Short mmCIF file of C-alpha atoms in Angstrom, two decimals:
data_model
loop_
_atom_site.label_atom_id
_atom_site.label_comp_id
_atom_site.label_asym_id
_atom_site.label_seq_id
_atom_site.Cartn_x
_atom_site.Cartn_y
_atom_site.Cartn_z
CA UNK X 1 37.79 -64.78 -47.68
CA UNK X 2 36.88 -62.87 -50.85
CA UNK X 3 35.88 -59.27 -50.16
CA UNK X 4 33.02 -57.33 -51.73
CA UNK X 5 33.46 -54.18 -53.83
CA UNK X 6 30.37 -52.61 -52.27
CA UNK X 7 27.55 -53.60 -49.91
CA UNK X 8 23.81 -53.13 -49.67
CA UNK X 9 21.90 -53.38 -46.40
CA UNK X 10 18.12 -53.24 -46.47
CA UNK X 11 16.82 -55.74 -48.99
CA UNK X 12 13.24 -54.72 -49.62
CA UNK X 13 12.34 -54.33 -53.31
CA UNK X 14 14.56 -51.29 -54.00
CA UNK X 15 17.56 -52.58 -52.05
CA UNK X 16 17.31 -56.07 -53.52
CA UNK X 17 17.08 -54.75 -57.08
CA UNK X 18 19.97 -52.33 -56.56
CA UNK X 19 22.13 -55.20 -55.25
CA UNK X 20 21.21 -57.27 -58.31
CA UNK X 21 22.05 -54.34 -60.60
CA UNK X 22 25.50 -54.05 -59.00
CA UNK X 23 26.11 -57.79 -59.32
CA UNK X 24 24.97 -57.84 -62.93
CA UNK X 25 27.54 -55.13 -63.67
CA UNK X 26 30.36 -57.30 -62.36
CA UNK X 27 30.71 -56.05 -58.80
CA UNK X 28 31.00 -58.39 -55.84
CA UNK X 29 28.16 -57.29 -53.55
CA UNK X 30 27.88 -57.85 -49.82
CA UNK X 31 24.20 -58.13 -48.85
CA UNK X 32 22.57 -57.84 -45.45
CA UNK X 33 19.11 -57.45 -44.01
CA UNK X 34 17.91 -57.28 -40.44
CA UNK X 35 15.68 -60.26 -41.23
CA UNK X 36 18.25 -62.88 -42.25
CA UNK X 37 15.82 -64.89 -44.36
CA UNK X 38 15.50 -62.00 -46.79
CA UNK X 39 19.28 -62.09 -47.35
CA UNK X 40 19.20 -65.84 -47.93
CA UNK X 41 16.23 -65.57 -50.29
CA UNK X 42 18.07 -63.01 -52.44
CA UNK X 43 21.15 -65.22 -52.77
CA UNK X 44 19.12 -68.37 -53.41
CA UNK X 45 16.90 -66.80 -56.04
CA UNK X 46 19.32 -64.50 -57.85
CA UNK X 47 22.76 -65.86 -56.98
CA UNK X 48 23.33 -66.78 -60.62
CA UNK X 49 23.29 -63.12 -61.66
CA UNK X 50 26.67 -62.34 -60.10
CA UNK X 51 28.73 -62.49 -56.94
CA UNK X 52 26.84 -61.99 -53.67
CA UNK X 53 28.48 -62.24 -50.25
CA UNK X 54 25.72 -62.69 -47.66
CA UNK X 55 26.03 -61.57 -44.04
CA UNK X 56 23.57 -62.06 -41.19
CA UNK X 57 25.23 -59.61 -38.78
CA UNK X 58 26.28 -56.00 -39.31
CA UNK X 59 29.83 -56.70 -38.10
CA UNK X 60 30.22 -59.49 -40.64
CA UNK X 61 28.68 -57.30 -43.37
CA UNK X 62 31.20 -54.50 -42.77
CA UNK X 63 34.08 -56.97 -42.43
CA UNK X 64 33.27 -58.40 -45.88
CA UNK X 65 33.87 -55.04 -47.63
CA UNK X 66 37.09 -53.95 -49.30
CA UNK X 67 38.76 -50.84 -47.88
CA UNK X 68 37.79 -48.11 -48.17
CA UNK X 69 34.46 -49.69 -47.36
CA UNK X 70 31.40 -48.64 -49.36
CA UNK X 71 28.03 -49.53 -47.84
CA UNK X 72 24.65 -48.51 -49.26
CA UNK X 73 21.71 -48.41 -46.88
CA UNK X 74 18.23 -48.83 -48.40
CA UNK X 75 15.89 -48.42 -45.44
CA UNK X 76 12.79 -46.35 -44.80
CA UNK X 77 13.65 -42.73 -43.99
CA UNK X 78 13.28 -41.65 -40.36
CA UNK X 79 14.64 -42.43 -36.93
CA UNK X 80 15.42 -45.99 -37.99
CA UNK X 81 17.91 -44.64 -40.51
CA UNK X 82 19.96 -43.06 -37.72
CA UNK X 83 20.09 -46.38 -35.90
CA UNK X 84 21.33 -48.22 -38.99
CA UNK X 85 23.93 -45.54 -39.71
CA UNK X 86 25.26 -45.67 -36.16
CA UNK X 87 25.41 -49.45 -36.18
CA UNK X 88 27.45 -49.40 -39.38
CA UNK X 89 29.69 -46.54 -38.25
CA UNK X 90 30.67 -48.43 -35.08
CA UNK X 91 32.43 -51.00 -37.26
CA UNK X 92 33.94 -48.58 -39.78
CA UNK X 93 37.20 -46.67 -40.02
CA UNK X 94 38.16 -43.21 -41.28
CA UNK X 95 37.87 -43.06 -45.06
CA UNK X 96 34.95 -45.52 -45.23
CA UNK X 97 31.67 -44.50 -46.88
CA UNK X 98 28.02 -44.85 -45.89
CA UNK X 99 25.63 -44.18 -48.77
CA UNK X 100 21.99 -43.44 -47.91
CA UNK X 101 19.93 -44.32 -50.98
CA UNK X 102 16.54 -43.69 -49.36
CA UNK X 103 14.31 -40.63 -49.60
CA UNK X 104 15.74 -38.87 -46.55
CA UNK X 105 15.01 -35.24 -45.78
CA UNK X 106 17.97 -33.18 -46.91
CA UNK X 107 18.26 -31.47 -43.51
CA UNK X 108 18.71 -34.88 -41.88
CA UNK X 109 21.35 -35.70 -44.47
CA UNK X 110 23.24 -32.49 -43.70
CA UNK X 111 23.16 -33.31 -40.00
CA UNK X 112 24.33 -36.88 -40.53
CA UNK X 113 27.07 -35.86 -42.94
CA UNK X 114 28.48 -33.32 -40.47
CA UNK X 115 28.42 -35.80 -37.58
CA UNK X 116 30.13 -38.58 -39.54
CA UNK X 117 32.67 -36.20 -41.04
CA UNK X 118 33.93 -35.54 -37.51
CA UNK X 119 34.59 -39.28 -37.23
CA UNK X 120 36.39 -39.38 -40.59
CA UNK X 121 33.59 -41.29 -42.30
CA UNK X 122 32.10 -40.08 -45.58
CA UNK X 123 28.30 -39.88 -45.60
CA UNK X 124 26.77 -39.73 -49.06
CA UNK X 125 23.07 -38.80 -49.25
CA UNK X 126 22.02 -40.16 -52.64
CA UNK X 127 18.81 -39.69 -54.53
CA UNK X 128 17.82 -42.71 -56.62
CA UNK X 129 14.93 -42.37 -59.04
CA UNK X 130 13.25 -44.91 -61.25
CA UNK X 131 11.38 -47.13 -58.83
CA UNK X 132 12.02 -50.85 -58.62
CA UNK X 133 12.51 -51.18 -62.38
CA UNK X 134 15.09 -48.40 -62.43
CA UNK X 135 16.94 -49.82 -59.44
CA UNK X 136 17.32 -53.09 -61.34
CA UNK X 137 17.94 -51.90 -64.89
CA UNK X 138 19.48 -48.45 -64.44
CA UNK X 139 18.18 -45.54 -62.33
CA UNK X 140 18.96 -41.85 -62.30
CA UNK X 141 21.37 -41.33 -59.41
CA UNK X 142 21.94 -38.05 -57.53
CA UNK X 143 24.73 -38.40 -54.95
CA UNK X 144 25.81 -35.62 -52.63
CA UNK X 145 28.72 -35.79 -50.20
CA UNK X 146 32.40 -35.05 -50.52
CA UNK X 147 34.45 -34.95 -53.70
CA UNK X 148 36.61 -37.75 -52.25
CA UNK X 149 33.60 -40.03 -51.84
CA UNK X 150 32.51 -39.32 -55.42
CA UNK X 151 35.96 -40.30 -56.69
CA UNK X 152 35.56 -43.71 -55.03
CA UNK X 153 31.85 -44.22 -55.69
CA UNK X 154 31.32 -42.36 -58.94
CA UNK X 155 32.55 -45.04 -61.36
CA UNK X 156 30.35 -47.67 -59.70
CA UNK X 157 27.26 -45.46 -59.65
CA UNK X 158 27.77 -44.44 -63.26
CA UNK X 159 28.15 -48.09 -64.29
CA UNK X 160 24.79 -49.07 -62.79
CA UNK X 161 22.89 -45.93 -63.82
CA UNK X 162 20.71 -45.46 -66.89
CA UNK X 163 22.50 -44.29 -70.04
CA UNK X 164 21.22 -41.81 -72.62
CA UNK X 165 23.29 -41.40 -75.78
CA UNK X 166 26.05 -43.20 -73.88
CA UNK X 167 26.04 -40.63 -71.05
CA UNK X 168 25.51 -42.03 -67.52
CA UNK X 169 22.55 -40.63 -65.59
CA UNK X 170 24.67 -40.14 -62.46
CA UNK X 171 26.70 -37.11 -61.47
CA UNK X 172 28.06 -35.57 -58.26
CA UNK X 173 25.42 -33.03 -57.28
CA UNK X 174 27.25 -31.18 -54.51
CA UNK X 175 28.25 -31.34 -50.83
CA UNK X 176 26.31 -32.72 -47.83
CA UNK X 177 22.54 -32.68 -48.52
CA UNK X 178 22.63 -31.54 -52.16
CA UNK X 179 21.84 -34.98 -53.60
CA UNK X 180 18.82 -35.59 -51.42
CA UNK X 181 17.61 -32.02 -51.98
CA UNK X 182 17.69 -32.40 -55.76
CA UNK X 183 15.91 -35.77 -55.49
CA UNK X 184 13.26 -34.12 -53.29
CA UNK X 185 12.62 -31.41 -55.90
CA UNK X 186 12.62 -34.08 -58.61
CA UNK X 187 9.78 -35.75 -56.70
CA UNK X 188 7.99 -32.42 -56.33
CA UNK X 189 8.10 -31.93 -60.10
CA UNK X 190 6.82 -35.49 -60.40
CA UNK X 191 3.82 -34.58 -58.20
CA UNK X 192 3.04 -31.60 -60.43
CA UNK X 193 3.51 -33.59 -63.62
CA UNK X 194 1.09 -36.30 -62.50
CA UNK X 195 -1.48 -33.74 -61.35
CA UNK X 196 -1.41 -32.01 -64.74
CA UNK X 197 -1.82 -35.33 -66.53
CA UNK X 198 -4.76 -36.22 -64.26
CA UNK X 199 -6.39 -32.85 -64.93
CA UNK X 200 -5.97 -33.35 -68.69
CA UNK X 201 -7.66 -36.75 -68.46
CA UNK X 202 -10.47 -35.49 -66.22
CA UNK X 203 -11.27 -32.41 -68.28
CA UNK X 204 -11.35 -34.33 -71.56
CA UNK X 205 -13.46 -37.10 -70.08
CA UNK X 206 -15.98 -34.71 -68.54
CA UNK X 207 -16.12 -32.27 -71.45
CA UNK X 208 -16.16 -34.76 -74.31
CA UNK X 209 -17.71 -37.80 -72.66
CA UNK X 210 -14.69 -39.79 -73.84
CA UNK X 211 -13.98 -43.24 -72.44
CA UNK X 212 -10.70 -44.11 -70.72
CA UNK X 213 -9.77 -46.30 -73.70
CA UNK X 214 -10.37 -43.41 -76.11
CA UNK X 215 -8.26 -41.13 -73.93
CA UNK X 216 -5.53 -43.77 -73.84
CA UNK X 217 -5.25 -43.27 -77.60
CA UNK X 218 -5.00 -39.51 -77.10
CA UNK X 219 -2.11 -39.89 -74.64
CA UNK X 220 -0.45 -42.46 -76.89
CA UNK X 221 -0.56 -39.96 -79.74
CA UNK X 222 0.75 -37.15 -77.52
CA UNK X 223 3.68 -39.36 -76.57
CA UNK X 224 4.89 -39.24 -80.18
CA UNK X 225 5.57 -35.49 -79.99
CA UNK X 226 6.84 -32.80 -77.64
CA UNK X 227 5.12 -34.39 -74.64
CA UNK X 228 7.02 -37.67 -75.02
CA UNK X 229 7.84 -38.87 -71.50
CA UNK X 230 7.66 -41.87 -69.23
CA UNK X 231 4.59 -40.56 -67.39
CA UNK X 232 2.64 -39.88 -70.60
CA UNK X 233 3.57 -43.35 -71.84
CA UNK X 234 2.33 -45.15 -68.74
CA UNK X 235 -0.79 -42.96 -68.54
CA UNK X 236 -1.93 -44.52 -71.81
CA UNK X 237 -1.30 -47.97 -70.40
CA UNK X 238 -3.22 -47.31 -67.18
CA UNK X 239 -6.18 -45.83 -69.06
CA UNK X 240 -6.22 -48.82 -71.40
CA UNK X 241 -6.34 -51.32 -68.54
CA UNK X 242 -9.61 -53.22 -68.00
CA UNK X 243 -10.45 -54.65 -64.59
CA UNK X 244 -10.63 -58.42 -64.89
CA UNK X 245 -13.18 -58.86 -62.10
CA UNK X 246 -15.77 -56.34 -63.31
CA UNK X 247 -14.97 -55.65 -66.94
CA UNK X 248 -14.92 -51.93 -66.13
CA UNK X 249 -12.06 -49.55 -66.93
CA UNK X 250 -9.36 -50.04 -64.30
CA UNK X 251 -9.34 -46.32 -63.48
CA UNK X 252 -13.03 -46.53 -62.52
CA UNK X 253 -12.54 -49.22 -59.87
CA UNK X 254 -9.64 -47.48 -58.09
CA UNK X 255 -10.59 -45.40 -55.02
CA UNK X 256 -10.03 -41.74 -55.90
CA UNK X 257 -7.75 -40.92 -52.97
CA UNK X 258 -4.13 -40.23 -53.92
CA UNK X 259 -1.57 -41.06 -51.26
CA UNK X 260 1.81 -39.43 -50.66
CA UNK X 261 4.99 -40.32 -48.82
CA UNK X 262 6.13 -36.79 -47.98
CA UNK X 263 8.68 -35.65 -50.55
CA UNK X 264 6.19 -33.38 -52.32
CA UNK X 265 5.23 -31.83 -49.00
CA UNK X 266 8.89 -31.38 -48.09
CA UNK X 267 9.47 -29.63 -51.42
CA UNK X 268 6.74 -27.10 -50.70
CA UNK X 269 7.90 -26.54 -47.12
CA UNK X 270 11.46 -25.94 -48.31
CA UNK X 271 10.24 -23.58 -51.04
CA UNK X 272 8.41 -21.52 -48.44
CA UNK X 273 11.59 -21.30 -46.37
CA UNK X 274 13.59 -20.23 -49.44
CA UNK X 275 10.91 -17.81 -50.66
CA UNK X 276 10.53 -19.60 -54.02
CA UNK X 277 7.01 -19.86 -55.52
CA UNK X 278 6.53 -23.51 -56.55
CA UNK X 279 2.81 -23.05 -57.05
CA UNK X 280 2.33 -26.04 -59.34
CA UNK X 281 3.94 -28.43 -56.88
CA UNK X 282 1.98 -26.92 -54.00
CA UNK X 283 -1.33 -27.32 -55.84
CA UNK X 284 -0.48 -30.94 -56.64
CA UNK X 285 0.20 -31.65 -52.96
CA UNK X 286 -3.03 -29.93 -51.93
CA UNK X 287 -5.00 -31.79 -54.61
CA UNK X 288 -3.83 -35.09 -53.09
CA UNK X 289 -4.74 -33.79 -49.64
CA UNK X 290 -8.25 -32.86 -50.85
CA UNK X 291 -8.72 -36.29 -52.40
CA UNK X 292 -7.83 -37.82 -49.04
CA UNK X 293 -10.82 -36.24 -47.21
CA UNK X 294 -13.78 -38.35 -48.38
CA UNK X 295 -15.93 -37.26 -45.44
CA UNK X 296 -15.70 -33.60 -46.46
CA UNK X 297 -16.30 -34.44 -50.10
CA UNK X 298 -19.37 -36.50 -49.18
CA UNK X 299 -20.73 -33.62 -47.08
CA UNK X 300 -20.36 -31.29 -50.07
CA UNK X 301 -22.28 -33.44 -52.57
CA UNK X 302 -25.29 -31.12 -52.33
CA UNK X 303 -23.30 -28.10 -53.54
CA UNK X 304 -24.39 -27.15 -57.03
CA UNK X 305 -22.21 -26.90 -60.13
CA UNK X 306 -22.75 -25.67 -63.68
CA UNK X 307 -24.33 -27.61 -66.53
CA UNK X 308 -21.99 -29.70 -68.67
CA UNK X 309 -23.83 -28.85 -71.88
CA UNK X 310 -22.23 -27.08 -74.84
CA UNK X 311 -18.62 -27.51 -73.84
CA UNK X 312 -17.06 -27.72 -77.29
CA UNK X 313 -15.73 -30.35 -79.64
CA UNK X 314 -12.62 -32.31 -80.45
CA UNK X 315 -10.55 -29.13 -80.80
CA UNK X 316 -10.39 -29.17 -77.00
CA UNK X 317 -7.94 -32.10 -77.24
CA UNK X 318 -5.34 -29.95 -78.98
CA UNK X 319 -5.95 -27.09 -76.53
CA UNK X 320 -5.37 -29.43 -73.59
CA UNK X 321 -2.19 -30.76 -75.20
CA UNK X 322 -0.79 -27.24 -75.47
CA UNK X 323 -1.91 -26.33 -71.95
CA UNK X 324 -0.30 -29.49 -70.60
CA UNK X 325 3.00 -28.74 -72.34
CA UNK X 326 3.08 -25.13 -71.13
CA UNK X 327 2.13 -26.07 -67.57
CA UNK X 328 4.78 -28.81 -67.47
CA UNK X 329 7.40 -26.26 -68.51
CA UNK X 330 6.26 -24.01 -65.65
CA UNK X 331 6.57 -26.93 -63.19
CA UNK X 332 10.13 -27.68 -64.28
CA UNK X 333 11.02 -23.97 -64.25
CA UNK X 334 9.80 -23.64 -60.67
CA UNK X 335 11.70 -26.76 -59.63
CA UNK X 336 14.95 -25.52 -61.15
CA UNK X 337 14.39 -22.13 -59.47
CA UNK X 338 14.16 -23.90 -56.13
CA UNK X 339 17.34 -25.89 -56.76
CA UNK X 340 19.17 -22.69 -57.69
CA UNK X 341 17.95 -20.92 -54.54
CA UNK X 342 19.01 -23.80 -52.29
CA UNK X 343 22.36 -24.09 -54.06
CA UNK X 344 23.03 -20.43 -53.26
CA UNK X 345 21.71 -20.68 -49.70
CA UNK X 346 23.77 -23.75 -48.78
CA UNK X 347 26.83 -23.19 -50.97
CA UNK X 348 26.32 -26.30 -53.08
CA UNK X 349 27.18 -24.99 -56.57
CA UNK X 350 24.66 -27.31 -58.25
CA UNK X 351 24.88 -27.40 -62.06
CA UNK X 352 21.26 -27.22 -63.36
CA UNK X 353 22.26 -28.44 -66.81
CA UNK X 354 23.81 -31.55 -65.25
CA UNK X 355 20.57 -32.24 -63.37
CA UNK X 356 18.61 -32.08 -66.63
CA UNK X 357 21.15 -34.47 -68.14
CA UNK X 358 20.81 -37.16 -65.47
CA UNK X 359 17.01 -36.88 -65.46
CA UNK X 360 16.83 -37.86 -69.14
CA UNK X 361 16.90 -41.58 -68.34
CA UNK X 362 16.03 -43.98 -65.56
CA UNK X 363 13.92 -41.57 -63.52
CA UNK X 364 10.16 -41.08 -63.32
CA UNK X 365 10.16 -37.59 -64.85
CA UNK X 366 12.34 -38.47 -67.83
CA UNK X 367 11.05 -36.58 -70.83
CA UNK X 368 12.10 -35.49 -74.29
CA UNK X 369 12.30 -31.79 -73.44
CA UNK X 370 14.98 -32.34 -70.77
CA UNK X 371 17.46 -32.17 -73.65
CA UNK X 372 16.18 -28.67 -74.34
CA UNK X 373 16.47 -27.72 -70.66
CA UNK X 374 20.07 -28.88 -70.66
CA UNK X 375 20.74 -26.84 -73.83
CA UNK X 376 19.12 -23.76 -72.28
CA UNK X 377 21.43 -23.88 -69.25
CA UNK X 378 24.43 -24.65 -71.46
CA UNK X 379 23.66 -21.49 -73.43
CA UNK X 380 23.14 -19.40 -70.27
CA UNK X 381 24.30 -20.96 -66.95
CA UNK X 382 22.94 -17.90 -65.10
CA UNK X 383 19.46 -18.14 -66.63
CA UNK X 384 17.10 -16.28 -64.28
CA UNK X 385 14.16 -18.53 -65.14
CA UNK X 386 13.72 -21.33 -67.63
CA UNK X 387 10.72 -19.46 -69.02
CA UNK X 388 13.07 -16.72 -70.20
CA UNK X 389 15.07 -19.12 -72.40
CA UNK X 390 14.08 -18.23 -76.00
CA UNK X 391 12.96 -21.73 -76.97
CA UNK X 392 10.76 -22.19 -73.91
CA UNK X 393 9.44 -18.64 -74.05
CA UNK X 394 8.27 -19.27 -77.61
CA UNK X 395 6.50 -22.49 -76.58
CA UNK X 396 4.56 -21.00 -73.67
CA UNK X 397 3.79 -17.82 -75.60
CA UNK X 398 2.39 -19.86 -78.48
CA UNK X 399 0.35 -22.01 -76.08
CA UNK X 400 -1.18 -19.23 -74.04
CA UNK X 401 -4.41 -18.83 -76.03
CA UNK X 402 -5.14 -22.57 -75.84
CA UNK X 403 -4.07 -22.55 -72.18
CA UNK X 404 -6.59 -19.80 -71.38
CA UNK X 405 -9.35 -21.60 -73.26
CA UNK X 406 -8.65 -24.76 -71.26
CA UNK X 407 -8.84 -22.97 -67.91
CA UNK X 408 -11.95 -21.08 -69.03
CA UNK X 409 -13.64 -24.31 -70.15
CA UNK X 410 -12.76 -26.03 -66.89
CA UNK X 411 -14.24 -23.17 -64.86
CA UNK X 412 -17.34 -23.04 -67.05
CA UNK X 413 -18.16 -26.73 -66.61
CA UNK X 414 -17.00 -27.04 -63.00
CA UNK X 415 -13.98 -29.31 -63.44
CA UNK X 416 -11.21 -28.45 -60.96
CA UNK X 417 -7.87 -27.75 -62.64
CA UNK X 418 -5.66 -26.27 -59.90
CA UNK X 419 -2.48 -27.29 -61.74
CA UNK X 420 -3.39 -25.64 -65.05
CA UNK X 421 -4.84 -22.58 -63.30
CA UNK X 422 -1.89 -21.98 -60.97
CA UNK X 423 0.62 -22.46 -63.79
CA UNK X 424 -1.19 -19.89 -65.93
CA UNK X 425 -1.44 -17.47 -63.00
CA UNK X 426 2.32 -17.88 -62.43
CA UNK X 427 2.99 -17.19 -66.12
CA UNK X 428 0.81 -14.07 -65.97
CA UNK X 429 2.38 -12.91 -62.71
CA UNK X 430 5.90 -13.38 -64.01
CA UNK X 431 5.34 -11.45 -67.22
CA UNK X 432 3.60 -8.42 -65.64
CA UNK X 433 5.37 -5.08 -65.53
CA UNK X 434 3.76 -4.29 -62.16
CA UNK X 435 1.99 -6.49 -59.63
CA UNK X 436 -0.61 -5.58 -56.98
CA UNK X 437 2.06 -6.30 -54.37
CA UNK X 438 2.43 -2.53 -54.20
CA UNK X 439 -1.02 -2.34 -52.59
CA UNK X 440 -0.19 -5.23 -50.25
CA UNK X 441 2.91 -3.39 -49.09
CA UNK X 442 0.87 -0.20 -48.59
CA UNK X 443 -1.59 -2.12 -46.41
CA UNK X 444 1.27 -3.64 -44.39
CA UNK X 445 2.68 -0.19 -43.78
CA UNK X 446 -0.75 1.11 -42.74
CA UNK X 447 -1.49 -1.45 -40.02
CA UNK X 448 2.01 -2.50 -39.03
CA UNK X 449 4.42 0.30 -39.98
CA UNK X 450 6.36 -2.24 -42.01
CA UNK X 451 7.68 0.49 -44.39
CA UNK X 452 7.92 0.39 -48.17
CA UNK X 453 10.28 1.34 -50.97
CA UNK X 454 9.58 3.83 -53.75
CA UNK X 455 10.15 3.47 -57.48
CA UNK X 456 11.75 6.90 -57.78
CA UNK X 457 14.31 7.08 -54.95
CA UNK X 458 16.43 4.90 -52.69
CA UNK X 459 15.67 4.04 -49.08
CA UNK X 460 12.75 2.82 -46.95
CA UNK X 461 9.73 4.97 -46.09
CA UNK X 462 6.75 5.02 -43.75
CA UNK X 463 3.56 7.07 -43.96
CA UNK X 464 2.03 8.26 -40.68
CA UNK X 465 -1.39 6.85 -41.53
CA UNK X 466 -3.00 7.57 -38.15
CA UNK X 467 -1.51 11.05 -37.93
CA UNK X 468 -0.72 13.67 -40.52
CA UNK X 469 -0.29 11.11 -43.32
CA UNK X 470 3.10 12.56 -44.16
CA UNK X 471 5.78 10.29 -45.57
CA UNK X 472 9.07 9.98 -43.71
CA UNK X 473 12.30 8.25 -44.66
CA UNK X 474 13.22 5.49 -42.24
CA UNK X 475 16.60 4.41 -43.59
CA UNK X 476 17.70 1.73 -46.03
#
């Protein structure tokens, strides 16, 4: 029988659309789903788009693949993923490839890659961003795994990825869990980006009494300039939407509880382990958590807030635009810091400029200024922080007065802006010559003899706080 170039198992929306994307690009695609009817439905409905080879059993699915076999699994992350991987691996041979295109935790991907490597099978943890539309029309693709697997998979993944200026939005990220790690941080930045957009909307609506439709026009105008991005574009569309049943703005009939699937939380947990301050992402995760506690919010309705009178005029719109731009830059800077820290910790050698390149198209956080991020890392691959790059430093420096006015206004009228506030605090903390951490370290030495270092000599020291209060050197 004819053999498939590549296979997809797990045919929910993402898997189905990815299989269609492959077929549309001229690849013969083996398709399989645990529920056989879903496989048949795909072939019956979209069989005219290309060559699909359906299989109702895993053994038949694997047997229908050309050697070395390339099988993409698109299933919900978790214990079920291990079961699917093992079932596939039982029918595979050394040199074959299993590609996990779900949002798996990078630590799980590292474990799976090591276990399958011992059996001679390549395991490729692959981040895929762009949602169902991207999966069908061209996503941003972040594969990890071995160099050998990239040589076999790379041309296919680049063919089906989004293209910007003719450049595919797919590149080999690094070994084992690097691809899924970078996708995780991508999602964390996405959390922060959406939180900042929501805060911009909320502050302008509360301060100016603007309607969602009026604010849609503001976001539409912003999307013509430096803030141009997919998320700004669709924000205007969501704010413009009118609920058919009630005639009210769509945003006013949606329950104000933001859900999450875990990648933002994973990003913050990993950042804590690596010692990297991703404050914007953390605040976005916590803001969703707060929204998800309606019983606490209801109990707090009697708490008083300030008056909303005298909050300013239309000039606030420009201030919020500048604050949003500066805060978004901070979010990306923190995300790239985390990728750099993980790359060093796990020996991945991730190229930050390449990540900016593949995020320019297909993915949720695609934005105009990713070109500038790429240029910044091209100019200085060892850039300590994106905020130190001259072009970005000039933007945030120029925005700081507006940024401070926005945070001040929000505090004055009682509108919570944890994203704006934490980004500004990070900016201020980063630029300071000295931080109050010196006092924190003194307190730690006082109650726990944790020692401290001095600015004027090498070594570690401890003061005998409960005794003669003399300082003694304790070593390095």
